[in-house]
Amino acid sequence: MERTISFMNGEGSIGHNTRRFIADNVDASRTKNNITLIHEDIKQAYHKLFDKALKEYNAKQKRKDRQIKSYYDKISRSKQEKLFYEVIVQIGNRDDTGVGSSSAEVATWVLKDYVKKFQLRNPQLYVIGAYIHLDEETPHLHLNFIPWVSGCKRGLETKTSLKAALATRGFVSEGKGNTEWKQWAEAEKDDIALIMSRYGIDWKKKDTHNKHLSVLDYKKQERAKEVAALEEEIEGAQVVLELKEERIESLEKEIENKRVSIRKEQSEAQKMLDDTKAETQKLQLEGTDLRLKNSELRLEYYENVDKLTDKQKEIEVAQKEADKWMMISDTAKLQTEQAQFELEEAERLKKELLGAVDGDDYLKEQVIELRYQNHILREENRSLKDKLEKAYEFMKQFVIGGINLLEKFMEWIGEKVKNVGRGR
């Protein structure tokens, strides 16, 4: 089985490659079958490739106007270099390798293998995109790459340059008929043909009647033969290497997942620690408030104890004063009763005497004397009553057990009078 190899210079449309927009020749119902092998943001790739050299370059510039703020922006405005380049690789055509056929499936395997080996063969061509389209008539590959070189004497030490990158592989232009790009493209076709041969496909070359080869083409042809001989020897080693790479990739994913898990656990632990610290601080503040309140209550308690002590002293003084006035009142009461009794006796005697002394001057003098004594007794009685009223007013001011001192005194007097009555 023979198939042609198409290796063309593409326009480099990321939107077309990723199907952000759909062209007229695209069957949108099959777009889901497209295969994206590599897809990296071009700006991130530029940072990865050139930031270190850009920093070193700017550090050497004494004038700020000579510094380069963004190497990506600089190249995007350049007329000599492109931001990236693209090749479109196709095996066969729509007649012999149409999408949906078994030949198309084999061609897709060849394109995948070609992408796997591309970076190894072309280390100075950094691949940022590899897309196999299966939604058009024939499977084909869009391969996007950034050419770069290091060790430059002028400008950045590492910079983008297609000519310099291809020169690292020995491709030097011999004029328009045999440019470095054309030489590199033919070498890549040779490598694609080697991959095809492993799947039982021969390269169906176009315009093979040219018998006059340049020295470089002859060398390339010989090199292809050597590569074919060595391909079988290293194929087993490459398989082992690919398995190891897959294992490494798996381990890296596992490590990254573990890191994410650890970071999550650390974040949760930190949150718990922060919550605990916040709760502890809250409890400490509450404890401080309780201690302050306790101190205030203690102070209030001691103040109340002092007030109670003062009140008790006042009560004791009042009690002593009340006892004093009770004694005075008791004495006054007895003296009043005694005076009242004597007065009543004097009145009784007066009546008896007046009835018996009619015309007797001596007895009249005795009656006059009695009247005088009666007057004195009345004055004394009035004085005692004034003292008693004052004692009453004073005793009204004090309350003991819910009853003022005067009421208690009157109760006590009542008991005394009852006892005197019983005695008589």
CSV table of C-alpha atoms in Angstrom, one decimal:
chain,number,residue,atom,x,y,z
A,1,MET,CA,0.0,0.0,0.0
A,2,GLU,CA,1.4,3.4,-1.0
A,3,ARG,CA,0.4,6.8,0.2
A,4,THR,CA,1.6,10.3,-0.6
A,5,ILE,CA,3.0,12.6,2.1
A,6,SER,CA,2.0,16.3,2.2
A,7,PHE,CA,4.1,18.6,4.3
A,8,MET,CA,3.0,22.2,3.8
A,9,ASN,CA,3.6,25.6,5.5
A,10,GLY,CA,0.4,26.6,7.3
A,11,GLU,CA,-1.0,30.0,8.2
A,12,GLY,CA,-1.0,29.3,11.9
A,13,SER,CA,-4.6,30.1,13.0
A,14,ILE,CA,-5.2,28.9,16.5
A,15,GLY,CA,-8.9,29.7,16.1
A,16,HIS,CA,-9.1,27.4,13.1
A,17,ASN,CA,-7.0,24.6,14.8
A,18,THR,CA,-9.1,24.6,18.0
A,19,ARG,CA,-12.4,25.2,16.1
A,20,ARG,CA,-13.3,28.4,17.8
A,21,PHE,CA,-14.7,29.1,14.4
A,22,ILE,CA,-15.9,26.6,11.7
A,23,ALA,CA,-14.8,26.9,8.1
A,24,ASP,CA,-17.1,25.9,5.2
A,25,ASN,CA,-15.2,22.7,4.5
A,26,VAL,CA,-15.7,21.4,8.0
A,27,ASP,CA,-18.4,18.9,9.0
A,28,ALA,CA,-19.4,20.2,12.5
A,29,SER,CA,-21.0,17.0,13.4
A,30,ARG,CA,-17.6,15.3,13.4
A,31,THR,CA,-15.7,18.0,15.2
A,32,LYS,CA,-16.0,16.1,18.4
A,33,ASN,CA,-13.8,13.4,16.9
A,34,ASN,CA,-10.8,15.8,16.5
A,35,ILE,CA,-7.7,15.0,18.6
A,36,THR,CA,-5.8,17.7,20.5
A,37,LEU,CA,-2.4,16.3,21.4
A,38,ILE,CA,-0.7,19.5,22.6
A,39,HIS,CA,-2.2,22.9,23.4
A,40,GLU,CA,-0.2,25.5,25.3
A,41,ASP,CA,-0.9,29.2,25.6
A,42,ILE,CA,1.6,31.0,23.4
A,43,LYS,CA,2.3,33.8,25.9
A,44,GLN,CA,3.0,31.3,28.6
A,45,ALA,CA,5.4,29.5,26.2
A,46,TYR,CA,7.2,32.8,25.6
A,47,HIS,CA,7.6,33.4,29.3
A,48,LYS,CA,9.0,29.9,29.7
A,49,LEU,CA,11.5,30.2,26.8
A,50,PHE,CA,12.7,33.8,27.0
A,51,ASP,CA,11.9,35.4,30.4
A,52,LYS,CA,15.3,34.5,31.9
A,53,ALA,CA,17.2,35.9,28.9
A,54,LEU,CA,15.0,38.9,28.8
A,55,LYS,CA,15.7,39.7,32.5
A,56,GLU,CA,19.5,39.4,32.0
A,57,TYR,CA,19.3,41.5,28.8
A,58,ASN,CA,17.4,44.3,30.6
A,59,ALA,CA,19.7,44.3,33.5
A,60,LYS,CA,22.6,45.2,31.2
A,61,GLN,CA,20.8,48.2,29.7
A,62,LYS,CA,21.8,51.5,31.2
A,63,ARG,CA,19.1,53.3,29.4
A,64,LYS,CA,15.5,52.3,30.2
A,65,ASP,CA,14.3,53.1,26.7
A,66,ARG,CA,16.5,50.3,25.4
A,67,GLN,CA,14.9,47.7,27.7
A,68,ILE,CA,12.3,45.3,26.3
A,69,LYS,CA,9.1,45.1,28.4
A,70,SER,CA,7.6,42.2,26.6
A,71,TYR,CA,9.5,39.9,24.2
A,72,TYR,CA,6.2,38.5,22.9
A,73,ASP,CA,5.0,42.0,22.0
A,74,LYS,CA,8.3,42.8,20.3
A,75,ILE,CA,8.2,39.7,18.1
A,76,SER,CA,4.5,40.3,17.3
A,77,ARG,CA,5.5,43.6,15.7
A,78,SER,CA,8.6,42.2,14.0
A,79,LYS,CA,8.8,42.0,10.2
A,80,GLN,CA,11.6,39.4,10.2
A,81,GLU,CA,10.3,36.8,12.6
A,82,LYS,CA,6.9,35.3,13.4
A,83,LEU,CA,5.5,34.5,16.8
A,84,PHE,CA,5.2,30.9,15.8
A,85,TYR,CA,5.2,28.7,12.7
A,86,GLU,CA,2.9,25.9,11.4
A,87,VAL,CA,3.2,22.9,9.2
A,88,ILE,CA,0.3,20.8,8.0
A,89,VAL,CA,1.0,17.1,7.5
A,90,GLN,CA,-1.3,14.8,5.6
A,91,ILE,CA,-1.0,11.1,4.6
A,92,GLY,CA,-2.7,10.2,1.4
A,93,ASN,CA,-5.7,12.1,-0.1
A,94,ARG,CA,-9.5,12.0,0.0
A,95,ASP,CA,-9.7,9.3,-2.6
A,96,ASP,CA,-7.5,6.7,-0.8
A,97,THR,CA,-7.5,7.9,2.8
A,98,GLY,CA,-10.9,9.5,3.3
A,99,VAL,CA,-12.1,10.1,6.9
A,100,GLY,CA,-14.0,7.0,8.1
A,101,SER,CA,-11.9,4.5,6.2
A,102,SER,CA,-9.5,2.0,7.7
A,103,SER,CA,-6.6,3.8,5.8
A,104,ALA,CA,-7.6,7.0,7.6
A,105,GLU,CA,-7.4,5.3,11.0
A,106,VAL,CA,-3.9,4.0,10.2
A,107,ALA,CA,-2.9,7.5,8.9
A,108,THR,CA,-4.1,8.9,12.2
A,109,TRP,CA,-1.8,6.5,14.1
A,110,VAL,CA,1.1,7.6,11.9
A,111,LEU,CA,0.4,11.3,12.7
A,112,LYS,CA,0.3,10.6,16.4
A,113,ASP,CA,3.7,8.8,16.3
A,114,TYR,CA,5.1,11.6,14.3
A,115,VAL,CA,4.2,14.2,16.9
A,116,LYS,CA,5.7,12.0,19.7
A,117,LYS,CA,9.1,11.9,17.9
A,118,PHE,CA,9.0,15.5,16.6
A,119,GLN,CA,10.4,17.3,19.7
A,120,LEU,CA,13.2,14.7,20.1
A,121,ARG,CA,14.3,15.3,16.5
A,122,ASN,CA,13.8,19.0,16.6
A,123,PRO,CA,14.7,20.2,20.2
A,124,GLN,CA,15.0,23.8,18.9
A,125,LEU,CA,11.4,23.8,17.7
A,126,TYR,CA,9.2,24.2,20.8
A,127,VAL,CA,5.8,22.7,20.1
A,128,ILE,CA,2.8,24.7,21.4
A,129,GLY,CA,0.0,23.0,19.5
A,130,ALA,CA,-0.7,19.7,17.8
A,131,TYR,CA,-4.2,19.1,16.4
A,132,ILE,CA,-5.4,16.2,14.2
A,133,HIS,CA,-8.6,17.1,12.3
A,134,LEU,CA,-11.0,14.4,11.5
A,135,ASP,CA,-13.9,16.7,10.6
A,136,GLU,CA,-12.7,17.4,7.1
A,137,GLU,CA,-12.2,15.0,4.0
A,138,THR,CA,-8.8,13.6,5.0
A,139,PRO,CA,-7.1,13.3,8.4
A,140,HIS,CA,-4.3,15.8,8.7
A,141,LEU,CA,-2.1,17.4,11.4
A,142,HIS,CA,-1.7,21.1,12.3
A,143,LEU,CA,1.7,21.4,14.1
A,144,ASN,CA,2.5,24.8,15.7
A,145,PHE,CA,6.0,25.5,17.1
A,146,ILE,CA,8.3,28.4,18.3
A,147,PRO,CA,11.9,28.2,16.9
A,148,TRP,CA,14.5,29.2,19.4
A,149,VAL,CA,18.3,29.3,19.9
A,150,SER,CA,20.6,30.2,22.7
A,151,GLY,CA,24.2,31.5,22.9
A,152,CYS,CA,23.4,34.6,20.8
A,153,LYS,CA,25.9,37.4,20.9
A,154,ARG,CA,23.6,40.3,20.0
A,155,GLY,CA,20.3,41.1,21.7
A,156,LEU,CA,18.9,38.4,24.0
A,157,GLU,CA,21.1,35.4,24.7
A,158,THR,CA,18.1,33.2,23.9
A,159,LYS,CA,15.7,34.3,21.2
A,160,THR,CA,13.5,33.1,18.4
A,161,SER,CA,14.9,32.5,15.0
A,162,LEU,CA,13.8,30.0,12.4
A,163,LYS,CA,17.0,30.1,10.3
A,164,ALA,CA,19.2,29.7,13.4
A,165,ALA,CA,17.0,26.9,14.8
A,166,LEU,CA,17.2,24.9,11.5
A,167,ALA,CA,20.9,25.6,11.2
A,168,THR,CA,21.4,23.6,14.5
A,169,ARG,CA,20.3,20.6,12.5
A,170,GLY,CA,22.6,21.4,9.6
A,171,PHE,CA,20.1,23.0,7.2
A,172,VAL,CA,21.6,26.0,5.5
A,173,SER,CA,20.0,27.8,2.6
A,174,GLU,CA,21.5,27.2,-0.9
A,175,GLY,CA,19.3,29.8,-2.6
A,176,LYS,CA,15.5,30.0,-3.3
A,177,GLY,CA,15.5,26.6,-4.9
A,178,ASN,CA,16.8,24.9,-1.9
A,179,THR,CA,16.1,26.9,1.3
A,180,GLU,CA,16.8,25.6,4.8
A,181,TRP,CA,13.0,25.2,5.2
A,182,LYS,CA,12.7,23.0,2.1
A,183,GLN,CA,15.7,20.9,3.2
A,184,TRP,CA,14.1,20.5,6.7
A,185,ALA,CA,10.7,19.6,5.1
A,186,GLU,CA,12.3,16.8,3.0
A,187,ALA,CA,14.1,15.4,6.1
A,188,GLU,CA,10.8,15.4,8.0
A,189,LYS,CA,9.1,13.6,5.1
A,190,ASP,CA,11.8,10.9,5.3
A,191,ASP,CA,11.1,10.5,9.0
A,192,ILE,CA,7.4,10.3,8.3
A,193,ALA,CA,8.0,7.6,5.7
A,194,LEU,CA,10.0,5.6,8.2
A,195,ILE,CA,7.0,5.7,10.6
A,196,MET,CA,4.6,4.7,7.7
A,197,SER,CA,6.8,1.7,6.9
A,198,ARG,CA,6.2,0.3,10.4
A,199,TYR,CA,2.5,0.3,9.6
A,200,GLY,CA,3.1,-1.3,6.1
A,201,ILE,CA,2.7,1.9,4.1
A,202,ASP,CA,5.2,2.9,1.4
A,203,TRP,CA,5.8,6.5,0.5
A,204,LYS,CA,4.3,7.3,-2.9
A,205,LYS,CA,6.7,10.1,-4.0
A,206,LYS,CA,5.7,12.7,-6.6
A,207,ASP,CA,8.1,13.9,-9.3
A,208,THR,CA,10.7,11.1,-8.6
A,209,HIS,CA,12.3,11.3,-12.1
A,210,ASN,CA,14.8,13.9,-11.0
A,211,LYS,CA,18.1,12.0,-11.1
A,212,HIS,CA,20.4,14.9,-10.3
A,213,LEU,CA,20.6,15.2,-6.5
A,214,SER,CA,22.6,18.0,-4.7
A,215,VAL,CA,25.3,17.0,-2.4
A,216,LEU,CA,23.1,17.8,0.6
A,217,ASP,CA,20.2,15.7,-0.9
A,218,TYR,CA,22.5,12.8,-1.4
A,219,LYS,CA,23.7,13.1,2.2
A,220,LYS,CA,20.1,13.2,3.4
A,221,GLN,CA,19.3,10.1,1.3
A,222,GLU,CA,22.1,8.2,2.9
A,223,ARG,CA,21.2,9.5,6.3
A,224,ALA,CA,17.6,8.1,5.8
A,225,LYS,CA,19.0,4.7,5.1
A,226,GLU,CA,21.1,4.8,8.2
A,227,VAL,CA,18.1,5.9,10.3
A,228,ALA,CA,16.0,3.1,8.8
A,229,ALA,CA,18.6,0.6,9.9
A,230,LEU,CA,18.9,2.1,13.4
A,231,GLU,CA,15.2,2.5,13.8
A,232,GLU,CA,14.6,-1.1,14.5
A,233,GLU,CA,17.3,-1.2,17.2
A,234,ILE,CA,16.1,1.7,19.2
A,235,GLU,CA,12.4,1.0,18.8
A,236,GLY,CA,12.4,-1.4,21.8
A,237,ALA,CA,14.3,1.2,23.9
A,238,GLN,CA,11.8,3.9,22.8
A,239,VAL,CA,8.9,1.8,23.9
A,240,VAL,CA,10.5,1.3,27.3
A,241,LEU,CA,11.2,5.0,27.5
A,242,GLU,CA,7.6,5.8,26.6
A,243,LEU,CA,6.4,3.4,29.3
A,244,LYS,CA,8.7,5.1,31.8
A,245,GLU,CA,7.5,8.5,30.7
A,246,GLU,CA,3.9,7.4,31.1
A,247,ARG,CA,4.8,6.1,34.6
A,248,ILE,CA,6.6,9.3,35.5
A,249,GLU,CA,3.6,11.3,34.3
A,250,SER,CA,1.3,9.1,36.3
A,251,LEU,CA,3.5,9.5,39.4
A,252,GLU,CA,3.6,13.3,38.8
A,253,LYS,CA,-0.1,13.4,38.7
A,254,GLU,CA,-0.3,11.3,41.9
A,255,ILE,CA,2.2,13.6,43.6
A,256,GLU,CA,0.3,16.7,42.5
A,257,ASN,CA,-3.0,15.2,43.8
A,258,LYS,CA,-1.2,14.4,47.1
A,259,ARG,CA,0.0,17.9,47.2
A,260,VAL,CA,-3.4,19.3,46.6
A,261,SER,CA,-4.8,17.0,49.3
A,262,ILE,CA,-2.1,18.1,51.7
A,263,ARG,CA,-2.7,21.8,50.9
A,264,LYS,CA,-6.4,21.2,51.5
A,265,GLU,CA,-5.8,19.5,54.8
A,266,GLN,CA,-3.3,22.2,55.8
A,267,SER,CA,-5.9,24.8,54.9
A,268,GLU,CA,-8.6,23.0,57.0
A,269,ALA,CA,-6.2,22.6,59.9
A,270,GLN,CA,-5.3,26.3,59.7
A,271,LYS,CA,-8.9,27.2,59.7
A,272,MET,CA,-9.6,25.0,62.8
A,273,LEU,CA,-6.5,26.6,64.5
A,274,ASP,CA,-7.8,30.1,63.6
A,275,ASP,CA,-11.3,29.2,64.9
A,276,THR,CA,-9.8,27.8,68.1
A,277,LYS,CA,-7.6,30.9,68.6
A,278,ALA,CA,-10.7,33.1,68.1
A,279,GLU,CA,-12.8,31.0,70.5
A,280,THR,CA,-9.9,31.1,73.1
A,281,GLN,CA,-9.6,34.8,72.7
A,282,LYS,CA,-13.4,35.2,73.1
A,283,LEU,CA,-13.3,33.0,76.3
A,284,GLN,CA,-10.4,35.0,77.6
A,285,LEU,CA,-12.3,38.3,77.1
A,286,GLU,CA,-15.4,36.7,78.7
A,287,GLY,CA,-13.2,35.6,81.6
A,288,THR,CA,-11.8,39.1,82.0
A,289,ASP,CA,-15.3,40.5,82.0
A,290,LEU,CA,-16.5,38.0,84.6
A,291,ARG,CA,-13.4,38.8,86.8
A,292,LEU,CA,-14.2,42.5,86.5
A,293,LYS,CA,-17.9,41.9,87.4
A,294,ASN,CA,-16.8,39.7,90.3
A,295,SER,CA,-14.6,42.5,91.6
A,296,GLU,CA,-17.4,44.9,91.2
A,297,LEU,CA,-19.8,42.6,93.1
A,298,ARG,CA,-17.1,42.1,95.8
A,299,LEU,CA,-16.7,45.8,96.2
A,300,GLU,CA,-20.5,46.3,96.2
A,301,TYR,CA,-20.8,43.5,98.8
A,302,TYR,CA,-18.2,45.1,101.1
A,303,GLU,CA,-19.9,48.5,100.7
A,304,ASN,CA,-23.2,47.0,101.6
A,305,VAL,CA,-21.6,45.3,104.6
A,306,ASP,CA,-20.3,48.6,105.8
A,307,LYS,CA,-23.7,50.2,105.3
A,308,LEU,CA,-25.3,47.4,107.2
A,309,THR,CA,-22.8,47.8,110.0
A,310,ASP,CA,-23.6,51.5,110.1
A,311,LYS,CA,-27.3,50.8,110.1
A,312,GLN,CA,-26.9,48.3,112.9
A,313,LYS,CA,-25.0,50.9,115.0
A,314,GLU,CA,-27.7,53.4,114.3
A,315,ILE,CA,-30.3,50.9,115.4
A,316,GLU,CA,-28.3,50.1,118.5
A,317,VAL,CA,-28.1,53.8,119.4
A,318,ALA,CA,-31.8,54.3,118.6
A,319,GLN,CA,-32.6,51.2,120.7
A,320,LYS,CA,-30.6,52.6,123.6
A,321,GLU,CA,-32.3,56.0,123.2
A,322,ALA,CA,-35.7,54.2,123.0
A,323,ASP,CA,-35.0,52.2,126.1
A,324,LYS,CA,-34.1,55.5,127.9
A,325,TRP,CA,-37.3,57.1,126.8
A,326,MET,CA,-39.3,54.0,127.7
A,327,MET,CA,-37.9,54.2,131.2
A,328,ILE,CA,-38.7,57.9,131.3
A,329,SER,CA,-42.1,57.3,130.0
A,330,ASP,CA,-42.6,54.5,132.4
A,331,THR,CA,-41.6,56.7,135.3
A,332,ALA,CA,-43.8,59.5,134.0
A,333,LYS,CA,-46.7,57.2,133.7
A,334,LEU,CA,-46.3,55.9,137.2
A,335,GLN,CA,-45.9,59.5,138.5
A,336,THR,CA,-49.0,60.5,136.6
A,337,GLU,CA,-51.0,57.7,138.0
A,338,GLN,CA,-49.7,58.5,141.5
A,339,ALA,CA,-50.5,62.1,141.1
A,340,GLN,CA,-53.9,61.3,139.7
A,341,PHE,CA,-54.6,59.1,142.6
A,342,GLU,CA,-53.4,61.7,145.1
A,343,LEU,CA,-55.5,64.3,143.3
A,344,GLU,CA,-58.6,62.2,143.5
A,345,GLU,CA,-57.9,61.6,147.2
A,346,ALA,CA,-57.5,65.3,147.8
A,347,GLU,CA,-60.8,66.0,146.1
A,348,ARG,CA,-62.5,63.4,148.2
A,349,LEU,CA,-61.0,64.8,151.4
A,350,LYS,CA,-61.9,68.3,150.3
A,351,LYS,CA,-65.5,67.4,149.9
A,352,GLU,CA,-65.5,65.7,153.3
A,353,LEU,CA,-63.8,68.6,154.9
A,354,LEU,CA,-66.0,71.3,153.3
A,355,GLY,CA,-69.0,69.5,154.5
A,356,ALA,CA,-67.6,69.3,158.0
A,357,VAL,CA,-65.9,72.7,158.4
A,358,ASP,CA,-68.7,75.0,157.8
A,359,GLY,CA,-67.8,78.1,160.1
A,360,ASP,CA,-64.5,76.7,161.2
A,361,ASP,CA,-61.6,79.0,160.2
A,362,TYR,CA,-58.9,76.5,160.9
A,363,LEU,CA,-60.4,74.0,158.6
A,364,LYS,CA,-60.9,76.6,155.9
A,365,GLU,CA,-57.1,77.3,156.1
A,366,GLN,CA,-56.6,73.6,155.6
A,367,VAL,CA,-58.9,73.5,152.5
A,368,ILE,CA,-57.0,76.5,151.1
A,369,GLU,CA,-53.7,74.6,151.6
A,370,LEU,CA,-55.2,71.5,149.9
A,371,ARG,CA,-56.2,73.6,147.0
A,372,TYR,CA,-52.7,74.9,146.7
A,373,GLN,CA,-51.3,71.4,146.8
A,374,ASN,CA,-53.9,70.4,144.2
A,375,HIS,CA,-52.7,73.2,141.9
A,376,ILE,CA,-49.1,72.1,142.2
A,377,LEU,CA,-50.0,68.6,141.4
A,378,ARG,CA,-51.9,69.7,138.4
A,379,GLU,CA,-48.8,71.7,137.1
A,380,GLU,CA,-46.6,68.7,137.7
A,381,ASN,CA,-49.1,66.5,135.9
A,382,ARG,CA,-49.1,68.9,132.9
A,383,SER,CA,-45.3,68.9,132.8
A,384,LEU,CA,-45.2,65.1,132.9
A,385,LYS,CA,-47.7,64.9,130.1
A,386,ASP,CA,-45.5,67.2,127.9
A,387,LYS,CA,-42.5,65.0,128.5
A,388,LEU,CA,-44.7,62.0,127.7
A,389,GLU,CA,-45.9,63.5,124.4
A,390,LYS,CA,-42.3,64.2,123.4
A,391,ALA,CA,-41.3,60.6,124.2
A,392,TYR,CA,-44.3,59.5,122.1
A,393,GLU,CA,-43.2,61.6,119.1
A,394,PHE,CA,-39.6,60.3,119.4
A,395,MET,CA,-40.7,56.7,119.6
A,396,LYS,CA,-42.8,57.1,116.4
A,397,GLN,CA,-39.6,57.6,114.4
A,398,PHE,CA,-38.3,54.1,115.0
A,399,VAL,CA,-39.6,50.9,113.5
A,400,ILE,CA,-38.8,47.5,115.0
A,401,GLY,CA,-40.1,44.3,113.3
A,402,GLY,CA,-42.5,46.2,111.2
A,403,ILE,CA,-44.1,48.1,114.3
A,404,ASN,CA,-43.0,51.5,115.4
A,405,LEU,CA,-41.6,51.9,118.9
A,406,LEU,CA,-44.6,53.8,120.2
A,407,GLU,CA,-47.0,51.0,119.3
A,408,LYS,CA,-44.8,48.5,121.1
A,409,PHE,CA,-44.7,50.8,124.1
A,410,MET,CA,-48.4,51.2,124.3
A,411,GLU,CA,-48.8,47.4,124.1
A,412,TRP,CA,-46.3,47.2,127.0
A,413,ILE,CA,-48.3,49.8,129.0
A,414,GLY,CA,-51.5,47.9,128.4
A,415,GLU,CA,-49.9,44.8,129.8
A,416,LYS,CA,-48.7,46.8,132.9
A,417,VAL,CA,-52.2,48.2,133.5
A,418,LYS,CA,-53.7,44.8,133.3
A,419,ASN,CA,-51.2,43.5,135.9
A,420,VAL,CA,-51.9,46.5,138.2
A,421,GLY,CA,-55.6,45.7,138.0
A,422,ARG,CA,-55.1,42.2,138.9
A,423,GLY,CA,-52.9,43.3,141.9
A,424,ARG,CA,-55.6,45.5,143.3
